[in-house]
Amino acid sequence: MGFISGKGEKRTPVVLFGTEPLIRQMDDKVLEQIINTSRLPGLAGSALTMPDAHWGCGFPIGGVAAFDAGQGGVISAGGVGFDNSCGIRTLLTDLTEEKTAPKFESLADELFRRVPAGVGQESSFPFSLPEHGFGEKADLDRIEEGGCMPEARPESVSEKAKIRQQEEMGTLGSGNHYLEVQVVDKIQDPNVAKAFGLFEGQILVSLHCGSRGLGHQIGTDTMMEFVKAAPRWKIVLPDRELACAPIRSEAGQRYLGAMNATINVALANRQILSQTVRNVMGEIFPGIVLDTLYDVSHNTCKEELHRIGDRSRPLFVHRKAATRALGPGHPSLPSVYRSPGQPVFIGGSIGSGSWILAGVSQSEELSFSSASHGAGRSMSRHEALRRFSGRMVKKELLSRGIHIRSNSLRGIAEEAPGAYKDIDQVAEATEIAGLAKRVAFLRPRVCLKG
Amino acid sequence: MTDLSAVHPHQEVDLSFVEPDEELALVTWINRLLTESDIRRLVFGRFKLERNAAGLWHGRAFGEFWRETHPRGIEVKGATLSHLSIKHEGGLWTVRLVVDI
């Protein structure tokens, strides 16, 4: 980590977290993009990249930057990402791999039949959900913000965005989204694992998806609005993808309200998917317990209180493909996680496994309580298609006991484990950097891809 | 994304917008098409976009409803402004556009 200066310009506060091998793997664009990000008005502290960072649109993927509204700070749709509130929800079961393994194939088939996954896969769920039947009260305590962003302004969401979402509630989407049945393969921190309800051999289910078409519409519309209005706000954009608005402007407030509403849509989407998983697994494993461990988004901008220097102040923290990771004692955590810290998920690609970590106190000072969100791509989708065959990847994974289901062999090739960085390196680097600590490694057994 | 040559032009969508900047017009056009494709469940295979003297862009896209026989690749979330450029040199147009997937 360190400060980086441009030619003849003031010192730019930029910090890249990662071990030397991971930093060396990062494409040059990451550095360029985070420097550009740090030059936006009202930056508080440093602009950061997490150990899984790679090139993105405007902000790098894995970028974190906080802005102070009182200092002319800005909000950027590109800093949130087009898939607003994409995130991971993990469900705990009381099942063990030993007892469930014979049914993995039929479980994979039934989940694939009932969970709409892939481009154009529609759902029959209404946009306005009925009040009952899609979850358990205990879920709310295990979701960020108690399951609802109070500052949401649905009236700021365009009709077009709402129409796009009509048949997409309860769908997984495509790209790097997934539904995985996993096994707790290795416990790294027994005390925290116990507090999280984890034990070796346990079956978990993780969902990775976001706000679908509604989020895409808001992201693209807002970016165009902000880039055209930038001269009016006297904002000089080092890169048009960094289009942003002053937080206190009408446009900034309107986007903030719409984005918060989008977060609620994403949470509802993962709630429906969770309930579908409960229904399917309840039929195959009668009496199964499926409790929410935690639901955390990794494409957001949230107003949070952070200490810089000797005083705390409200900041708008952009996390673009970076997970919030609150340490022990944080008042925003549900009581069950006040002692161990927040569950943090680093999701892997198909076949490579995932890590559960716990938030640590020092990440507040280091990274506005943020950590890595995934393995991070090591090559483009185009390059992955050139190197891997979807059919071969599926076959190879099956030989390792991993059942892949997808409508797209192309999608499997693009998401091949070899197209991502080593997730163990990312998790280790996250811990070494002091952003979160490793708790348990999860091995996939069933994976649905879009 | 699919094989355009296999798409029948049974459905037509008309779109109009004002955008003085050619590059931003391209992004607007692509994003409008993505929205229409998503909402109407259409796949487009032929396109026509013109700008009149008053600066109004008028575009038409022709296609059909998605069918099982059309292989569907990755979902495109939106056109971005990354590396966006339109160049006209020596009678040759070169367009570069990055989409978010």
Tab-separated table of C-alpha atoms in Angstrom, chain A residues 29 55-58 82-83 119-120 122 160 163-164 167-168 173-175 212-213 216-217 220 223-224 227-228 240-241 381 408 410 414, chain B residues 1 18-19 21 23-25 27-28 31-32 34-36 38-39 41 72-84 98 100-101:
chain	number	residue	atom	x	y	z
A	29	LYS	CA	-5.892	-0.552	-15.695
A	55	TRP	CA	-10.366	-3.774	-14.504
A	56	GLY	CA	-13.946	-2.524	-14.489
A	57	CYS	CA	-16.010	0.301	-15.951
A	58	GLY	CA	-14.887	3.546	-14.311
A	82	PHE	CA	-24.661	-1.936	-13.137
A	83	ASP	CA	-25.761	-4.924	-11.073
A	119	VAL	CA	-30.551	-15.247	-19.932
A	120	GLY	CA	-34.260	-14.753	-20.533
A	122	GLU	CA	-38.587	-15.760	-16.497
A	160	LYS	CA	-39.217	1.271	-17.575
A	163	ILE	CA	-41.408	-3.105	-16.198
A	164	ARG	CA	-38.029	-4.774	-16.854
A	167	GLU	CA	-40.818	-11.276	-14.722
A	168	GLU	CA	-37.384	-11.342	-13.154
A	173	GLY	CA	-29.470	-14.275	-13.942
A	174	SER	CA	-26.339	-15.181	-15.848
A	175	GLY	CA	-22.634	-14.303	-15.873
A	212	ARG	CA	-31.489	-8.014	-12.336
A	213	GLY	CA	-33.066	-5.838	-15.072
A	216	HIS	CA	-29.305	-2.505	-15.065
A	217	GLN	CA	-31.852	0.077	-16.234
A	220	THR	CA	-27.382	2.852	-17.486
A	223	MET	CA	-24.698	7.134	-15.996
A	224	MET	CA	-25.927	8.935	-19.101
A	227	VAL	CA	-22.096	12.355	-17.734
A	228	LYS	CA	-24.121	14.987	-19.548
A	240	ARG	CA	-16.499	9.422	-18.511
A	241	GLU	CA	-17.340	6.122	-16.801
A	381	ARG	CA	-14.368	-14.092	-20.917
A	408	SER	CA	-25.146	-22.550	-21.519
A	410	ARG	CA	-20.449	-21.246	-23.265
A	414	GLU	CA	-16.414	-18.431	-19.453
B	1	MET	CA	-26.282	-12.481	-28.045
B	18	VAL	CA	-32.254	13.443	-29.236
B	19	GLU	CA	-28.525	13.256	-28.493
B	21	ASP	CA	-22.967	13.660	-29.100
B	23	GLU	CA	-20.755	8.530	-29.079
B	24	LEU	CA	-23.402	9.035	-26.447
B	25	ALA	CA	-26.038	8.483	-29.141
B	27	VAL	CA	-24.674	4.140	-26.143
B	28	THR	CA	-28.253	5.424	-25.932
B	31	ASN	CA	-29.203	0.637	-24.219
B	32	ARG	CA	-32.648	1.405	-25.639
B	34	LEU	CA	-31.416	-3.812	-24.671
B	35	THR	CA	-34.386	-2.451	-22.741
B	36	GLU	CA	-36.825	-3.206	-25.569
B	38	ASP	CA	-35.705	-7.382	-22.314
B	39	ILE	CA	-39.226	-6.000	-21.904
B	41	ARG	CA	-38.692	-10.685	-25.090
B	72	ARG	CA	-28.571	-17.389	-25.921
B	73	GLY	CA	-25.143	-16.332	-24.787
B	74	ILE	CA	-24.297	-14.179	-21.832
B	75	GLU	CA	-26.710	-11.479	-20.657
B	76	VAL	CA	-25.648	-7.953	-21.565
B	77	LYS	CA	-26.486	-5.572	-18.724
B	78	GLY	CA	-25.767	-2.381	-20.582
B	79	ALA	CA	-23.527	-0.430	-22.945
B	80	THR	CA	-20.805	1.459	-21.100
B	81	LEU	CA	-18.716	4.538	-21.802
B	82	SER	CA	-15.442	2.623	-21.422
B	83	HIS	CA	-13.083	3.064	-24.386
B	84	LEU	CA	-16.031	4.425	-26.328
B	98	VAL	CA	-17.670	-2.058	-24.371
B	100	ASP	CA	-21.117	-4.740	-19.193
B	101	ILE	CA	-21.960	-8.425	-18.786
